[in-house]
Each structure stands twice: as C-alpha cells, then as structure tokens.
Short mmCIF file of C-alpha atoms and ligand atoms in Angstrom, two decimals:
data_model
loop_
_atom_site.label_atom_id
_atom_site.label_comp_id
_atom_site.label_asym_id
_atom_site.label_seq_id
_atom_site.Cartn_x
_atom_site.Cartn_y
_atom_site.Cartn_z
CA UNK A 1 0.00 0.00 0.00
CA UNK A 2 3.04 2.43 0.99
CA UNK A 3 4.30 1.53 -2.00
CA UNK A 4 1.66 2.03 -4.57
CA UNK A 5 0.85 5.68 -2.57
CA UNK A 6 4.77 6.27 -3.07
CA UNK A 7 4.95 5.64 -6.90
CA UNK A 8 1.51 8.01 -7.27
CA UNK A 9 3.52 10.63 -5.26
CA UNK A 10 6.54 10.19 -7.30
CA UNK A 11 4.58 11.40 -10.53
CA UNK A 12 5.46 14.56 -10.64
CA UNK A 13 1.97 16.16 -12.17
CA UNK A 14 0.06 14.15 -9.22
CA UNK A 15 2.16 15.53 -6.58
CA UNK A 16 1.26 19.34 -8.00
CA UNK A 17 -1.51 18.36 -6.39
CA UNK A 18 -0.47 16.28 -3.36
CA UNK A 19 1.98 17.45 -2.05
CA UNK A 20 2.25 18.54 1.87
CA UNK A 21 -1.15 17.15 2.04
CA UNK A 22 -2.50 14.31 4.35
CA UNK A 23 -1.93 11.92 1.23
CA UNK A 24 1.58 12.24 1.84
CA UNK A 25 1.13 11.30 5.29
CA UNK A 26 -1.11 8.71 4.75
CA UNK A 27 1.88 7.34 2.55
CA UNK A 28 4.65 7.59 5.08
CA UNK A 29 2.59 5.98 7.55
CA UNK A 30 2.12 3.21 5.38
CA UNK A 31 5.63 2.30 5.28
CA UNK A 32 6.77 3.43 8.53
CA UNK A 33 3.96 2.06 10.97
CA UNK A 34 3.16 -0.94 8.50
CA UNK A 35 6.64 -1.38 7.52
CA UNK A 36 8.90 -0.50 10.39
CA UNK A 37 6.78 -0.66 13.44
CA UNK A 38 5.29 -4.16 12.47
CA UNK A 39 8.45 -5.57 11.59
CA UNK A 40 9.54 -4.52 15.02
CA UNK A 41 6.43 -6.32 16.49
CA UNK A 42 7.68 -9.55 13.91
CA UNK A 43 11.36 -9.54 15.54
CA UNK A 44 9.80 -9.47 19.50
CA UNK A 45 7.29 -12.32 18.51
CA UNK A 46 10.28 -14.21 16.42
CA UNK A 47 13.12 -13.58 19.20
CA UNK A 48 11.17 -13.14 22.49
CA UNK A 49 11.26 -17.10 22.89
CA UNK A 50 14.87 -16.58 22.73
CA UNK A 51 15.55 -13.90 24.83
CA UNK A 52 13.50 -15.04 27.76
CA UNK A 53 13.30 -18.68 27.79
CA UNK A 54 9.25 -19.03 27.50
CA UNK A 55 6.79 -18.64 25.34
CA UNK A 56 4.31 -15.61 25.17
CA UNK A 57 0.92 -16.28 24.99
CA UNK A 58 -0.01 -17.06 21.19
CA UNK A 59 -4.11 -15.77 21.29
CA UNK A 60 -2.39 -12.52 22.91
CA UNK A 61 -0.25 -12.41 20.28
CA UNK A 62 -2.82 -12.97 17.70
CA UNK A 63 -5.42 -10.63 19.15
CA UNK A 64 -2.63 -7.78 19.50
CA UNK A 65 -2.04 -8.46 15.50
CA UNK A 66 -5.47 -8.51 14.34
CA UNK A 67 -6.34 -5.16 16.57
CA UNK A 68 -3.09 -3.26 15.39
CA UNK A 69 -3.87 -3.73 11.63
CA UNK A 70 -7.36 -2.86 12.03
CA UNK A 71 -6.93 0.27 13.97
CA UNK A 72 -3.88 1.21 12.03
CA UNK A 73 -5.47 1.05 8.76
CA UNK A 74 -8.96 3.06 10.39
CA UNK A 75 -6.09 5.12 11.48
CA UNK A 76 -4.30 6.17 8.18
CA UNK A 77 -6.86 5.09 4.82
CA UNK A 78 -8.73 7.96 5.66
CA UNK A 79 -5.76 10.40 5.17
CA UNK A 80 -5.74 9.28 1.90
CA UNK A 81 -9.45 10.76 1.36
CA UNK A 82 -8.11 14.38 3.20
CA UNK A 83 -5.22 14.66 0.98
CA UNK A 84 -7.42 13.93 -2.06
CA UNK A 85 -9.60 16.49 -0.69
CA UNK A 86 -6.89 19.02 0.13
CA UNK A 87 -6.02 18.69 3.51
CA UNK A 88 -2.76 20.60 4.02
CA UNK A 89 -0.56 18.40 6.51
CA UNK A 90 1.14 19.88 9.97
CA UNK A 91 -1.68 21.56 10.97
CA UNK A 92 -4.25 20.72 13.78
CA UNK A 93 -7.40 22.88 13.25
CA UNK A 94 -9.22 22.14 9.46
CA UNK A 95 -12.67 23.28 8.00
CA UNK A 96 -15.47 21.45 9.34
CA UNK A 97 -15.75 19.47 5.55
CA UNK A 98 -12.42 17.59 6.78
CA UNK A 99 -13.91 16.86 10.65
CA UNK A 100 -15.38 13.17 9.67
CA UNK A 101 -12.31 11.82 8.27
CA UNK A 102 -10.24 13.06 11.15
CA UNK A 103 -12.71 12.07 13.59
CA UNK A 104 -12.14 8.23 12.55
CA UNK A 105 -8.54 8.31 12.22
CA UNK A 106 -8.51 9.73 15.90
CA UNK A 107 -10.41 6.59 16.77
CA UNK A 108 -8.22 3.95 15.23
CA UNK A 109 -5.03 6.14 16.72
CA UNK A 110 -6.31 5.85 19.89
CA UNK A 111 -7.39 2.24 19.33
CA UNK A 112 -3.70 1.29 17.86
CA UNK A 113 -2.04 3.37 20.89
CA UNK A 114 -4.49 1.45 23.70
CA UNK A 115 -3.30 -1.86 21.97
CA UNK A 116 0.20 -1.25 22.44
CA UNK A 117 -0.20 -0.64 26.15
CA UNK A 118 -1.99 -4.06 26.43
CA UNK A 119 0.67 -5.31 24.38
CA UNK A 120 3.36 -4.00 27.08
CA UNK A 121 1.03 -5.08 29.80
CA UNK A 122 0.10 -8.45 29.13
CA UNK A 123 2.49 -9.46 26.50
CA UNK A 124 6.04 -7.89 27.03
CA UNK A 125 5.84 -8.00 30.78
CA UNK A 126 5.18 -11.34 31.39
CA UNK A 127 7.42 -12.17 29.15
CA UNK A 128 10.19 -10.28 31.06
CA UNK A 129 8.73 -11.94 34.20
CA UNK A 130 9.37 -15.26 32.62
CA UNK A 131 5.80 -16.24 33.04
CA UNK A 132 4.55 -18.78 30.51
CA UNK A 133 5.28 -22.53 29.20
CA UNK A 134 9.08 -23.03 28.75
CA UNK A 135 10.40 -22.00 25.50
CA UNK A 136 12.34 -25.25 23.23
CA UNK A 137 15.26 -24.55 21.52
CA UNK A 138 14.16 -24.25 18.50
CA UNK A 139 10.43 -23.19 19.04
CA UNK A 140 9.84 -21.95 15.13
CA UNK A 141 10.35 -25.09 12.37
CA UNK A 142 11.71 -22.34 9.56
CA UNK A 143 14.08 -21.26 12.01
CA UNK A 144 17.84 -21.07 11.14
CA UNK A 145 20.33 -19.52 12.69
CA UNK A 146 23.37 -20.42 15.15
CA UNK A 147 20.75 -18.38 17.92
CA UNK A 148 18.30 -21.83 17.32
CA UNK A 149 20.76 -24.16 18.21
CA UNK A 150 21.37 -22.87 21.53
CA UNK A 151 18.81 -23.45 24.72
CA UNK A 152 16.45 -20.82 25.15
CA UNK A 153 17.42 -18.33 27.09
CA UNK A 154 21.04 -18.36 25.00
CA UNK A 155 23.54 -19.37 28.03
CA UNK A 156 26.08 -17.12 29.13
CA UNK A 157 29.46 -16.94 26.94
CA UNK A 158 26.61 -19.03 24.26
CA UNK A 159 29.63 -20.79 22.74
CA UNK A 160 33.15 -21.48 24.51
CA UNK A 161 35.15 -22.78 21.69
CA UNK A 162 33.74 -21.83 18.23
CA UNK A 163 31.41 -23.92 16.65
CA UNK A 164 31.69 -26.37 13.92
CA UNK A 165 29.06 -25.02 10.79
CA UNK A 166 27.22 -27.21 8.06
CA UNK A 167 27.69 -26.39 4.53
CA UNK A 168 24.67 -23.80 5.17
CA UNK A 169 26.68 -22.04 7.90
CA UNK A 170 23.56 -22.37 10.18
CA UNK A 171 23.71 -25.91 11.66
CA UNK A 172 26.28 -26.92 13.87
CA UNK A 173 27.63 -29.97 13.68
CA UNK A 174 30.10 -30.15 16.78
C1 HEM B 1 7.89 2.52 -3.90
C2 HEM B 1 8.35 3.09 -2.82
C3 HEM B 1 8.21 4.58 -2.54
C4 HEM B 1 8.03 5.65 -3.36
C5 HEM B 1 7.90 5.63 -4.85
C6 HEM B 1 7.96 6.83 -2.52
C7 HEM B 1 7.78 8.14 -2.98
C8 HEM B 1 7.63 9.24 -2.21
C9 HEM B 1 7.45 10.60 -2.69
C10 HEM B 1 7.41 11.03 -4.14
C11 HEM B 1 7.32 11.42 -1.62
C12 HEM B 1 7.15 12.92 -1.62
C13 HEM B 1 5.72 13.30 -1.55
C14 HEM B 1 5.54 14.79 -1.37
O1 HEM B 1 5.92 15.34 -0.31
O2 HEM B 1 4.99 15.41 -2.27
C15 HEM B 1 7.44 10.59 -0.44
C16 HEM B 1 7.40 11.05 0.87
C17 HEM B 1 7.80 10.31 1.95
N1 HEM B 1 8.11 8.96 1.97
FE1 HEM B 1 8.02 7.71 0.38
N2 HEM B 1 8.12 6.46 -1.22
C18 HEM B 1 8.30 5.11 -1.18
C19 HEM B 1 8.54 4.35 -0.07
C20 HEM B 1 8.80 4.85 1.18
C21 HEM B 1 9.34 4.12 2.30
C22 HEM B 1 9.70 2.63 2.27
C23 HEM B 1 9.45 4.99 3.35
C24 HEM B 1 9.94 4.79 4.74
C25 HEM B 1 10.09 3.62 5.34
C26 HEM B 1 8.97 6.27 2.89
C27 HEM B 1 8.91 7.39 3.67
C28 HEM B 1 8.52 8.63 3.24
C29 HEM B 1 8.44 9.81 4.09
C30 HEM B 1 8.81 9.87 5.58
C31 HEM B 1 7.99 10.85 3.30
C32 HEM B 1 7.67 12.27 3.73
C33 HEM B 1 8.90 13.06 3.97
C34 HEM B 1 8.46 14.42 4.49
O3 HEM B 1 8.29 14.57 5.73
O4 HEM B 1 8.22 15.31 3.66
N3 HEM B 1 8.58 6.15 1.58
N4 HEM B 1 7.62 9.27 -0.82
C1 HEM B 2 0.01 4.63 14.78
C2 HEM B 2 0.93 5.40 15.26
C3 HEM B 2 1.14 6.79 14.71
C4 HEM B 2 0.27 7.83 14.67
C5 HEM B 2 -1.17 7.87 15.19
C6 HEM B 2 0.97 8.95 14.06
C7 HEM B 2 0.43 10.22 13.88
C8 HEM B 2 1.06 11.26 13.24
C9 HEM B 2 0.51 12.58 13.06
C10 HEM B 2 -0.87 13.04 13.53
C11 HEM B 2 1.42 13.31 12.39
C12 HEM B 2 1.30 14.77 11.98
C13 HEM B 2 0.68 14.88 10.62
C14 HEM B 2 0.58 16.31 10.19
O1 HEM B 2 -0.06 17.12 10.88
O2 HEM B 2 1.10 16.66 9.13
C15 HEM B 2 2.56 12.47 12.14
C16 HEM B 2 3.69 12.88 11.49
C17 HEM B 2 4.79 12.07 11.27
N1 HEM B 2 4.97 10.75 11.69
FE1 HEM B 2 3.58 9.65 12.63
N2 HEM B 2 2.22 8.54 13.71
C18 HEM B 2 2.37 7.23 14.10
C19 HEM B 2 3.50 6.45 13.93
C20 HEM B 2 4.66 6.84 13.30
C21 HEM B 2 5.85 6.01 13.13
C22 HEM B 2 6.00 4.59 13.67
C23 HEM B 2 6.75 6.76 12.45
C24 HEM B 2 8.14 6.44 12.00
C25 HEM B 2 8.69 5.24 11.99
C26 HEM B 2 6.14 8.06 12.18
C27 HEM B 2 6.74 9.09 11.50
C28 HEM B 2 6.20 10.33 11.27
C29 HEM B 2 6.86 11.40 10.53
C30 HEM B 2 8.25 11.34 9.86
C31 HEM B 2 5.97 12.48 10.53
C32 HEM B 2 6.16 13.83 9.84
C33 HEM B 2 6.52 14.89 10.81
C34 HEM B 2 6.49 16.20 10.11
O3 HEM B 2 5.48 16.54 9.46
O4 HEM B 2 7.50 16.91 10.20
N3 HEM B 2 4.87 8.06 12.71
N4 HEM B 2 2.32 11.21 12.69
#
C-alpha cells in the first residue's frame, strides 16, 4: 500500500496536487507504521522465545495483530481521502468538511495506541517476568540460525570454543 501511494507521489503532475497534504502522510505511515513498526512487532514475537526462555501467549499475540492492523489502517486510509480532498498536513485545526475523516482516524489512533499498552502489559511484561510454558530450543520449524541451536534463554558466553558449521553455515555440527 506504501508503496503504490509512493509511486503516485513520485509522478510529478500528481504531486502538483499532493503534495504537503495528508496523502503524503497517509503514505509515510504506510511504510513506517506498517513497515517499520510491524516488523519490530515480527522480531519481538520471532526472538522473544529466545531472549527469555518461555513462550508468550499465542491468542495474545494474535489478538494484539489482528487489533493493530485494524486500527492502524482506520487510522491512516482515511488520510488518503483528506489529501485527495486538500487537507494541508502539519496543521491541527481544518474546516469542518475535513472533521469526519479526522474524527475516525482519531479513533483507530487511539485504538492502535491502547493496543500497544496491552501489548506492554500483558504481553512484554510477562514475558520479562518469565511467566509462561518453557520456550524449546528451536520453538519456530523455519528457524535457522546459530541463535536456534542454543537453549532458550542463549547461556552465558553461548559458545566457549567456536562452533563447527554445516555447509549452510547455520547448523552446527560439533
Ligand atoms: C515505492 C516506494 C516509494 C516511493 C515511490 C515513494 C515516494 C515518495 C514521494 C514522491 C514522496 C514525496 C511526496 C511529497 O511530499 O509530495 C514521499 C514522501 C515520503 N516517503 Fe516515500 N516512497 C516510497 C517508499 C517509502 C518508504 C519505504 C518509506 C519509509 C520507510 C517512505 C517514507 C517517506 C516519508 C517519511 C515521506 C515524507 C517526507 C516528508 O516529511 O516530507 N517512503 N515518498
Ligand atoms: C500509529 C501510530 C502513529 C500515529 C497515530 C501517528 C500520527 C502522526 C501525526 C498526527 C502526524 C502529523 C501529521 C501532520 O499534521 O502533518 C505524524 C507525522 C509524522 N509521523 Fe507519525 N504517527 C504514528 C506512527 C509513526 C511512526 C511509527 C513513524 C516512523 C517510523 C512516524 C513518522 C512520522 C513522521 C516522519 C511524521 C512527519 C513529521 C512532520 O510533518 O514533520 N509516525 N504522525
């Protein structure tokens, strides 16, 4: 979606138009919160197994996904509309045409921001706490890596003597 609301940005007659409008910040947000910020939420869901030794609670997990996508895109799709319609961004008071749109992106930000505290609260915390069924070693079939052949938590100093790779570089062998 970023994507596709990047390459109608990067033509140059269509930007006349859109530029420094909410379309450009529906873009950005696109790839930033959708890109960046849920690739960050990936690598704690991939890793935190690792890193603390259990396993986080998967319908959490799942819940805190499903919300976050919803309320992000209620959040940002409408920006689209108010750039469209010429809504200038970087500034917090608009004519009363542009009120609806904003009202429902206010809702899904405050949505997305209420799921991230849950997600602190009853994901990441526990977590930390080491509450939660013991993590395996390898927890994730697809996994490769020298990090999945070590026991969850990694132990201190995780190899003494280097180890011996496969052919892949991600198995040891001894
Ligand atoms: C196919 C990929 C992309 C294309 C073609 C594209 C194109 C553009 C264009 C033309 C603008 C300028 C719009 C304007 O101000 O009139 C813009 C703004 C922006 N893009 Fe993208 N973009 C792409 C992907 C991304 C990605 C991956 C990111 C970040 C992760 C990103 C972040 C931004 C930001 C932050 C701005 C606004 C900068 C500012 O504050 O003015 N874009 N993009
Ligand atoms: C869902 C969470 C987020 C919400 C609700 C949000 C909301 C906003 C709002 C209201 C603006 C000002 C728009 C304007 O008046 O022009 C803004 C600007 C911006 N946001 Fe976000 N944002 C979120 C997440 C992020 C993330 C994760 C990033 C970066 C990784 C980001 C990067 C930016 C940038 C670069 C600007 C432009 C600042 C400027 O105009 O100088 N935002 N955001």
């Amino acid at each position: 979606m970023g994507g596709f609301t990047g390459l109608m940005l990067s033509m140059a007659p269509l930007d006349q138009a859109l530029h420094d409008t909410y379309f450009v910040v529906a873009h950005f947000h696109y790839t930033m919160v959708a890109g960046s910020l849920f690739a960050l939420f990936g690598g704690f869901y991939y890793w935190a197994p690792k890193w603390s030794g259990v396993m986080y609670n998967e319908f959490r997990g799942k819940l805190h996904f499903w919300v976050s996508l919803i309320s992000f895109n209620v959040t940002f799709f409408p920006q689209h509309f108010l750039g469209l319609a010429g809504m200038p961004r970087r500034y917090a008071d608009y004519p009363a045409q542009f009120a609806d749109f904003n009202m429902l992106s206010s809702i899904g930000a405050f949505t997305f921001g209420i799921t991230q505290v849950l997600f602190f609260l009853f994901i990441v915390i526990p977590v930390m706490r080491g509450h939660g069924e013991k993590a395996a070693q390898r927890p994730w079939d697809a996994a490769k890596g020298l990090e999945w052949e070590v026991p969850s938590p990694a132990p201190f100093h995780t190899y003494e003597t280097p180890p011996k790779l496969d052919e892949t570089a991600t198995r040891v062998i001894g």
